[in-house]
Amino acid sequence: MAEQCFHCGQNIDQERILFDEKLFCCNGCQSVYEILNVHNLDNFYNINKRSGIRPSNENNSQFDYLDTPEISTKIVDFSEGGTTLVTFKIPVIHCSSCIWLLESLHTINKSIKYSQVNFTRKTVQISFKEDELKLSELAKFLTNLGYKPVINLETAEKKVDKLDKTLLIKLAIAGFAFGNGMFFSFPEYVSGDDVWFHSYKHLFRVILFLLATAVVFYSASDYYKSAWYGLKNKIINIDVPIVLGIFVLYGRSIYEVVTDYGPGYFDTLCGLLFFMLMGKMFQKRTYNTLSYDRDYKSFYPIAVTKVDFDGKQENILLSELAVGDRIMVRNQEIIPVDSILIKGEGNIDNSFITGESAHISKKPGDKIFAGGKQSGSILELEVIKSVDQSYLTQLWNKEAFKKFETGLDTLTNTISKYFTFIILGITLLAGIYWARIDTEKMFQVVSAILIVACPCALALSAPFTFGHIMRILGRNNFYVKDTLTIERLAKIDTLVFDKTGTITESKKSNINYFGSEIEDVDLKNIKSLLKNSNHPLSKSLYNFIEVNDDYFEVEDFVEISGKGYQGKVRGATYKIGSASFTGEKSQDLETAVYIKKDETFIGKFTFKNEYRSNLSTLFGNLKNYKINILSGDNPSEKSILEKLIPNVSEMKFNQNPENKLDFIKELQDKGQKVAMLGDGLNDAGALKQSNVGIAISDDSNSFTPSSDVIMNGEKIPDLDKFLALSKDAITIVKITFIISLCYNVVGVSFAVSGHMHPLFAAIFMPLSSVTVVTFTTLSTWLRSSKYFRINI
């Protein structure tokens, strides 16, 4: 028996290297083994033995061209502030060990910050320090580990993967074999003692054997791969019993034809694989549909301020932006598209992209990448790349902002894990029983059990139901990050509302001014400064001040969250914010914005908030939830809130962002499941801390990766409906679990008793998936129509 390399598992043909009491086929494999051992990554071999890749012996100078600026610009995803992100296509990624090793690159090379593998696309995204590691050196490093990146024009252009038609071809071959197999098998059933048939039956059987062989070894190959990878990783997945059933029927058929005992079951085998592949195709199309809906839904209506060349401003949907347009980005807003800075002082925080909070200064003429967050005065940018909101969705789903929690997916995996062992046990007992009674019947019974018990419907239950619910919620301006968020929404028992801009109207309020008369020049300067802030009171005050919308550049803009902000406009320094921020003494319990010019106090604007309509009905419908109110304002409207929310648990005022976050933690420490509703900017910390963070968006770019849901402000009165539909979704999933298990119980019962033919089992199996999909489609539609108007 040929010796095998400890690292890659290939046969040792030429070079034989003994190192550390282990055999290697080449110096490359030995070097990789040494690297892994030195960095305490030898667990690589425990996850999957002999799963390494033999390093390439090619000259690594082939990657030197990557350091050419024109080429590296096309290949890298992001490069700024000493950090570069690049995505490489690596076709040799094939198992869990590959994923584990490639995501541990930072432990081998300290210049690498992190790496993330997309197994289905065979890609790895790597963040590295460009001043310590060149792009060519990174490619060489991967090649030396055995994971040579494929870099060509196609990967540089980052085209969308083409549709894989392999499954369709396999289905077509199985369908061809099934149809012709039935044709050649027909004489077996009707010929009786026909002399002509008996003279040609061996030819027909050989043709049937050839047709079935193509189906068994090509069309069914995905089942073998899945079963093998499972066994290789010491996991008995659901494809193991299916493979056993296929080989039992195929082997039995060959035996019958060779011994002339009978015609075998070649036609049946082709038929059942055809129907199984049809079910697989159905399931794949279902997942593709869900993925498409997820991408389509991700175009949530983020608004952006477009600036014409004559200075006119208007809010438009981000999806309507075109290359060459100019946009305005305020303090703490996400830059939604690659652009060039035209006006303003850029202070860009790229932590959402790189994971590190480091601010990069930008001057007019500099390029700014999408995903960065401006901290400072307002910017005017020119769009240089077409808008791709799916990029913001990718940002939204970044690992750093995910909240891990086990749920129904874990339940599905647990059921599937024990399901296979149970089915194999039932099959063994049924096989022993029927072997004693009717050997021929035994093969049919075993095959039928192994085929009909496939839990495809079980696997479809949760993703299909949640996919429908996400789409319905999105149509009603309630945009959910992922399916797990729906599970968490269903478990919520405590709601925390930020007052200003959440339950109050951001554009409507009764505003009065107290102080010395403000000259027009100061009003225009103040309005320019107000334009830089996203705070609801700033927006209300901006709309209240009736002067021309001339915008003047703001310098030295600084904002202290929860207190106020200051900046220099046309040579004068203004402070806008709370009484303490401007150094004044607050009088009475009032909501007010104080304004100071240089060192002189000008006056204050007082606000009487207008609350959103139908809030009394909403809070009445939320009687089963614990309601809490947090506000950065003083308690001047406490009595109004008590009348509006008679079932309020607690109200806290004068809360800064840290206080809000601590309050959420306190509730969670008591075992409560908390949903926080805030403006998405000042409340980012509390939103991230909560079990479900809901960012309220009216007409501005309130996108923040810290939130789990982006909700249109006009839809707040419907919050109880969104929560109720989330609970209904869990109920629907549990019912589909029961339906799927009932199908398996009934099917296995008939199969064990010998009353189900393998061909009927193959038809019965996808039928359960069709039933589940039909049920979840109808039930989600019916439940959602109870709460919302559904357009068909």
mmCIF file of C-alpha atoms in Angstrom, residues 351-582:
data_model
loop_
_atom_site.group_PDB
_atom_site.id
_atom_site.type_symbol
_atom_site.label_atom_id
_atom_site.label_comp_id
_atom_site.label_asym_id
_atom_site.label_seq_id
_atom_site.Cartn_x
_atom_site.Cartn_y
_atom_site.Cartn_z
ATOM 1 C CA SER A 351 -14.692 51.215 11.928
ATOM 2 C CA PHE A 352 -17.762 49.748 10.235
ATOM 3 C CA ILE A 353 -15.486 48.535 7.420
ATOM 4 C CA THR A 354 -12.192 47.697 9.134
ATOM 5 C CA GLY A 355 -13.426 46.912 12.650
ATOM 6 C CA GLU A 356 -11.034 49.505 14.129
ATOM 7 C CA SER A 357 -12.163 52.939 15.284
ATOM 8 C CA ALA A 358 -9.622 55.229 13.643
ATOM 9 C CA HIS A 359 -10.462 58.629 12.153
ATOM 10 C CA ILE A 360 -8.948 59.592 8.794
ATOM 11 C CA SER A 361 -8.689 63.267 7.800
ATOM 12 C CA LYS A 362 -9.876 64.124 4.305
ATOM 13 C CA LYS A 363 -9.379 67.245 2.227
ATOM 14 C CA PRO A 364 -11.259 68.420 -0.880
ATOM 15 C CA GLY A 365 -10.229 66.229 -3.816
ATOM 16 C CA ASP A 366 -9.675 63.096 -1.680
ATOM 17 C CA LYS A 367 -11.549 59.852 -2.359
ATOM 18 C CA ILE A 368 -13.867 58.565 0.373
ATOM 19 C CA PHE A 369 -15.034 54.930 0.443
ATOM 20 C CA ALA A 370 -18.617 53.887 1.034
ATOM 21 C CA GLY A 371 -19.277 52.703 4.577
ATOM 22 C CA GLY A 372 -17.225 55.366 6.341
ATOM 23 C CA LYS A 373 -18.943 57.604 8.903
ATOM 24 C CA GLN A 374 -18.390 61.368 8.973
ATOM 25 C CA SER A 375 -17.598 62.848 12.379
ATOM 26 C CA GLY A 376 -17.690 66.628 12.135
ATOM 27 C CA SER A 377 -19.096 69.293 9.888
ATOM 28 C CA ILE A 378 -21.250 68.725 6.864
ATOM 29 C CA LEU A 379 -19.602 67.420 3.671
ATOM 30 C CA GLU A 380 -20.426 67.898 0.019
ATOM 31 C CA LEU A 381 -19.443 64.849 -2.046
ATOM 32 C CA GLU A 382 -19.502 63.927 -5.716
ATOM 33 C CA VAL A 383 -20.586 60.380 -6.537
ATOM 34 C CA ILE A 384 -17.950 58.459 -8.541
ATOM 35 C CA LYS A 385 -19.364 54.943 -8.387
ATOM 36 C CA SER A 386 -22.813 53.521 -8.984
ATOM 37 C CA VAL A 387 -24.868 52.926 -5.858
ATOM 38 C CA ASP A 388 -24.966 49.394 -4.495
ATOM 39 C CA GLN A 389 -27.172 49.215 -1.442
ATOM 40 C CA SER A 390 -26.418 45.519 -1.143
ATOM 41 C CA TYR A 391 -22.993 46.719 0.045
ATOM 42 C CA LEU A 392 -24.695 48.498 2.949
ATOM 43 C CA THR A 393 -26.607 45.283 3.621
ATOM 44 C CA GLN A 394 -23.276 43.455 3.772
ATOM 45 C CA LEU A 395 -22.108 46.131 6.210
ATOM 46 C CA TRP A 396 -25.314 45.674 8.191
ATOM 47 C CA ASN A 397 -24.690 41.914 8.436
ATOM 48 C CA LYS A 398 -21.024 42.212 9.411
ATOM 49 C CA GLU A 399 -19.963 39.755 12.113
ATOM 50 C CA ALA A 400 -19.092 42.540 14.571
ATOM 51 C CA PHE A 401 -22.704 43.685 14.687
ATOM 52 C CA LYS A 402 -24.354 40.260 14.924
ATOM 53 C CA LYS A 403 -26.054 39.096 18.091
ATOM 54 C CA PHE A 404 -25.593 35.381 18.510
ATOM 55 C CA GLU A 405 -28.449 33.415 19.943
ATOM 56 C CA THR A 406 -29.577 29.849 19.414
ATOM 57 C CA GLY A 407 -33.049 29.362 18.028
ATOM 58 C CA LEU A 408 -35.132 27.272 15.684
ATOM 59 C CA ASP A 409 -32.127 26.622 13.435
ATOM 60 C CA THR A 410 -30.552 24.781 16.363
ATOM 61 C CA LEU A 411 -33.798 22.850 16.858
ATOM 62 C CA THR A 412 -33.779 21.850 13.177
ATOM 63 C CA ASN A 413 -30.149 20.727 13.355
ATOM 64 C CA THR A 414 -30.787 18.747 16.544
ATOM 65 C CA ILE A 415 -33.774 16.938 15.037
ATOM 66 C CA SER A 416 -31.814 16.163 11.851
ATOM 67 C CA LYS A 417 -28.867 14.847 13.880
ATOM 68 C CA TYR A 418 -30.892 12.193 15.720
ATOM 69 C CA PHE A 419 -33.267 11.667 12.796
ATOM 70 C CA THR A 420 -30.636 9.810 10.744
ATOM 71 C CA PHE A 421 -29.778 7.394 13.551
ATOM 72 C CA ILE A 422 -33.456 6.670 14.180
ATOM 73 C CA ILE A 423 -34.101 6.013 10.471
ATOM 74 C CA LEU A 424 -31.062 3.725 10.196
ATOM 75 C CA GLY A 425 -32.269 1.810 13.263
ATOM 76 C CA ILE A 426 -35.782 1.402 11.848
ATOM 77 C CA THR A 427 -34.309 0.303 8.499
ATOM 78 C CA LEU A 428 -32.121 -2.333 10.160
ATOM 79 C CA LEU A 429 -34.994 -3.796 12.173
ATOM 80 C CA ALA A 430 -37.343 -3.786 9.166
ATOM 81 C CA GLY A 431 -34.651 -5.401 6.995
ATOM 82 C CA ILE A 432 -34.089 -8.197 9.518
ATOM 83 C CA TYR A 433 -37.841 -8.787 9.806
ATOM 84 C CA TRP A 434 -38.533 -8.923 6.052
ATOM 85 C CA ALA A 435 -35.390 -10.981 5.319
ATOM 86 C CA ARG A 436 -36.979 -13.809 7.280
ATOM 87 C CA ILE A 437 -40.284 -13.529 5.403
ATOM 88 C CA ASP A 438 -39.595 -12.363 1.823
ATOM 89 C CA THR A 439 -36.061 -11.504 0.675
ATOM 90 C CA GLU A 440 -37.262 -9.766 -2.492
ATOM 91 C CA LYS A 441 -39.702 -7.688 -0.478
ATOM 92 C CA MET A 442 -36.942 -6.825 1.958
ATOM 93 C CA PHE A 443 -35.012 -4.846 -0.683
ATOM 94 C CA GLN A 444 -38.090 -2.811 -1.588
ATOM 95 C CA VAL A 445 -38.922 -2.103 2.069
ATOM 96 C CA VAL A 446 -35.369 -1.009 2.933
ATOM 97 C CA SER A 447 -35.154 1.233 -0.139
ATOM 98 C CA ALA A 448 -38.578 2.780 0.502
ATOM 99 C CA ILE A 449 -37.739 3.591 4.144
ATOM 100 C CA LEU A 450 -34.390 5.172 3.304
ATOM 101 C CA ILE A 451 -35.938 7.316 0.550
ATOM 102 C CA VAL A 452 -39.244 8.427 2.072
ATOM 103 C CA ALA A 453 -37.642 9.503 5.360
ATOM 104 C CA CYS A 454 -35.577 12.350 3.871
ATOM 105 C CA PRO A 455 -36.366 15.446 6.021
ATOM 106 C CA CYS A 456 -36.238 17.958 3.148
ATOM 107 C CA ALA A 457 -39.496 19.529 4.306
ATOM 108 C CA LEU A 458 -38.045 19.899 7.804
ATOM 109 C CA ALA A 459 -35.092 21.830 6.385
ATOM 110 C CA LEU A 460 -37.396 24.121 4.401
ATOM 111 C CA SER A 461 -39.759 24.998 7.261
ATOM 112 C CA ALA A 462 -37.894 27.795 9.020
ATOM 113 C CA PRO A 463 -36.131 29.570 6.113
ATOM 114 C CA PHE A 464 -39.195 29.620 3.872
ATOM 115 C CA THR A 465 -41.535 30.901 6.602
ATOM 116 C CA PHE A 466 -39.122 33.570 7.810
ATOM 117 C CA GLY A 467 -38.358 34.536 4.217
ATOM 118 C CA HIS A 468 -42.041 35.267 3.616
ATOM 119 C CA ILE A 469 -42.345 37.175 6.892
ATOM 120 C CA MET A 470 -39.263 39.301 6.133
ATOM 121 C CA ARG A 471 -40.700 40.198 2.734
ATOM 122 C CA ILE A 472 -44.097 41.147 4.207
ATOM 123 C CA LEU A 473 -42.489 43.240 6.961
ATOM 124 C CA GLY A 474 -40.281 44.970 4.390
ATOM 125 C CA ARG A 475 -43.279 45.904 2.272
ATOM 126 C CA ASN A 476 -44.663 47.639 5.343
ATOM 127 C CA ASN A 477 -41.474 49.658 5.959
ATOM 128 C CA PHE A 478 -40.203 47.424 8.757
ATOM 129 C CA TYR A 479 -36.819 46.217 7.481
ATOM 130 C CA VAL A 480 -35.375 43.250 9.384
ATOM 131 C CA LYS A 481 -31.662 42.413 9.272
ATOM 132 C CA ASP A 482 -31.964 38.603 9.287
ATOM 133 C CA THR A 483 -34.258 35.709 10.175
ATOM 134 C CA LEU A 484 -32.841 35.369 13.685
ATOM 135 C CA THR A 485 -34.096 38.886 14.424
ATOM 136 C CA ILE A 486 -37.647 37.647 13.836
ATOM 137 C CA GLU A 487 -37.093 34.914 16.437
ATOM 138 C CA ARG A 488 -35.776 37.479 18.922
ATOM 139 C CA LEU A 489 -38.703 39.836 18.229
ATOM 140 C CA ALA A 490 -41.102 37.034 19.120
ATOM 141 C CA LYS A 491 -39.402 36.634 22.527
ATOM 142 C CA ILE A 492 -39.451 40.342 23.459
ATOM 143 C CA ASP A 493 -41.275 41.179 26.716
ATOM 144 C CA THR A 494 -39.927 44.697 27.373
ATOM 145 C CA LEU A 495 -40.001 47.788 25.144
ATOM 146 C CA VAL A 496 -37.828 50.854 25.677
ATOM 147 C CA PHE A 497 -38.733 54.009 23.734
ATOM 148 C CA ASP A 498 -36.507 57.005 23.238
ATOM 149 C CA LYS A 499 -38.844 60.004 23.447
ATOM 150 C CA THR A 500 -37.524 62.689 21.102
ATOM 151 C CA GLY A 501 -37.885 61.770 17.437
ATOM 152 C CA THR A 502 -39.293 58.332 18.243
ATOM 153 C CA ILE A 503 -42.713 58.827 19.783
ATOM 154 C CA THR A 504 -42.624 62.557 18.975
ATOM 155 C CA GLU A 505 -42.759 64.061 15.496
ATOM 156 C CA SER A 506 -39.309 65.185 14.380
ATOM 157 C CA LYS A 507 -40.712 67.926 12.148
ATOM 158 C CA LYS A 508 -43.697 69.085 14.148
ATOM 159 C CA SER A 509 -43.502 70.972 17.418
ATOM 160 C CA ASN A 510 -44.706 74.201 18.986
ATOM 161 C CA ILE A 511 -41.569 76.397 19.073
ATOM 162 C CA ASN A 512 -41.154 79.742 20.849
ATOM 163 C CA TYR A 513 -38.124 82.009 21.095
ATOM 164 C CA PHE A 514 -36.967 83.883 24.206
ATOM 165 C CA GLY A 515 -33.984 86.221 24.098
ATOM 166 C CA SER A 516 -32.478 89.146 22.276
ATOM 167 C CA GLU A 517 -33.353 89.742 18.633
ATOM 168 C CA ILE A 518 -31.278 87.638 16.246
ATOM 169 C CA GLU A 519 -29.975 89.383 13.143
ATOM 170 C CA ASP A 520 -30.453 87.789 9.727
ATOM 171 C CA VAL A 521 -26.732 87.144 9.318
ATOM 172 C CA ASP A 522 -26.722 85.182 12.586
ATOM 173 C CA LEU A 523 -29.913 83.304 11.651
ATOM 174 C CA LYS A 524 -28.319 82.180 8.392
ATOM 175 C CA ASN A 525 -25.159 81.120 10.229
ATOM 176 C CA ILE A 526 -27.185 79.248 12.885
ATOM 177 C CA LYS A 527 -29.249 77.526 10.191
ATOM 178 C CA SER A 528 -26.047 76.410 8.428
ATOM 179 C CA LEU A 529 -24.810 74.938 11.726
ATOM 180 C CA LEU A 530 -28.170 73.257 12.405
ATOM 181 C CA LYS A 531 -27.899 71.584 8.987
ATOM 182 C CA ASN A 532 -24.925 69.587 10.268
ATOM 183 C CA SER A 533 -26.889 67.820 13.014
ATOM 184 C CA ASN A 534 -29.266 64.879 12.790
ATOM 185 C CA HIS A 535 -30.847 65.475 16.191
ATOM 186 C CA PRO A 536 -34.672 65.740 15.955
ATOM 187 C CA LEU A 537 -34.708 69.121 17.764
ATOM 188 C CA SER A 538 -32.126 70.474 15.304
ATOM 189 C CA LYS A 539 -34.299 69.349 12.393
ATOM 190 C CA SER A 540 -37.383 70.982 13.903
ATOM 191 C CA LEU A 541 -35.504 74.220 14.586
ATOM 192 C CA TYR A 542 -34.005 74.212 11.072
ATOM 193 C CA ASN A 543 -37.493 74.033 9.550
ATOM 194 C CA PHE A 544 -38.770 76.706 11.980
ATOM 195 C CA ILE A 545 -36.199 79.409 11.151
ATOM 196 C CA GLU A 546 -37.553 81.301 8.154
ATOM 197 C CA VAL A 547 -34.554 82.640 6.273
ATOM 198 C CA ASN A 548 -33.108 81.689 2.908
ATOM 199 C CA ASP A 549 -31.532 78.240 2.780
ATOM 200 C CA ASP A 550 -28.093 79.617 1.942
ATOM 201 C CA TYR A 551 -25.528 77.183 3.285
ATOM 202 C CA PHE A 552 -22.232 78.499 4.592
ATOM 203 C CA GLU A 553 -19.291 76.225 5.299
ATOM 204 C CA VAL A 554 -18.844 75.208 8.942
ATOM 205 C CA GLU A 555 -15.346 74.912 10.397
ATOM 206 C CA ASP A 556 -14.119 73.216 13.603
ATOM 207 C CA PHE A 557 -17.424 71.394 14.063
ATOM 208 C CA VAL A 558 -17.569 69.394 17.312
ATOM 209 C CA GLU A 559 -20.557 67.512 18.698
ATOM 210 C CA ILE A 560 -20.881 66.066 22.190
ATOM 211 C CA SER A 561 -23.583 63.421 22.048
ATOM 212 C CA GLY A 562 -26.539 64.222 24.274
ATOM 213 C CA LYS A 563 -25.332 67.759 25.060
ATOM 214 C CA GLY A 564 -24.885 69.865 21.921
ATOM 215 C CA TYR A 565 -22.446 71.018 19.260
ATOM 216 C CA GLN A 566 -20.411 73.989 18.190
ATOM 217 C CA GLY A 567 -18.749 75.292 15.040
ATOM 218 C CA LYS A 568 -17.361 78.349 13.317
ATOM 219 C CA VAL A 569 -19.412 79.947 10.538
ATOM 220 C CA ARG A 570 -18.068 82.974 8.656
ATOM 221 C CA GLY A 571 -15.666 83.824 11.471
ATOM 222 C CA ALA A 572 -18.140 83.540 14.378
ATOM 223 C CA THR A 573 -18.241 80.588 16.794
ATOM 224 C CA TYR A 574 -21.680 79.328 17.817
ATOM 225 C CA LYS A 575 -22.734 76.869 20.508
ATOM 226 C CA ILE A 576 -26.108 75.115 20.180
ATOM 227 C CA GLY A 577 -27.405 72.684 22.770
ATOM 228 C CA SER A 578 -28.473 72.266 26.365
ATOM 229 C CA ALA A 579 -28.217 74.922 29.073
ATOM 230 C CA SER A 580 -25.233 73.222 30.686
ATOM 231 C CA PHE A 581 -23.455 72.935 27.324
ATOM 232 C CA THR A 582 -23.717 76.670 26.681
#
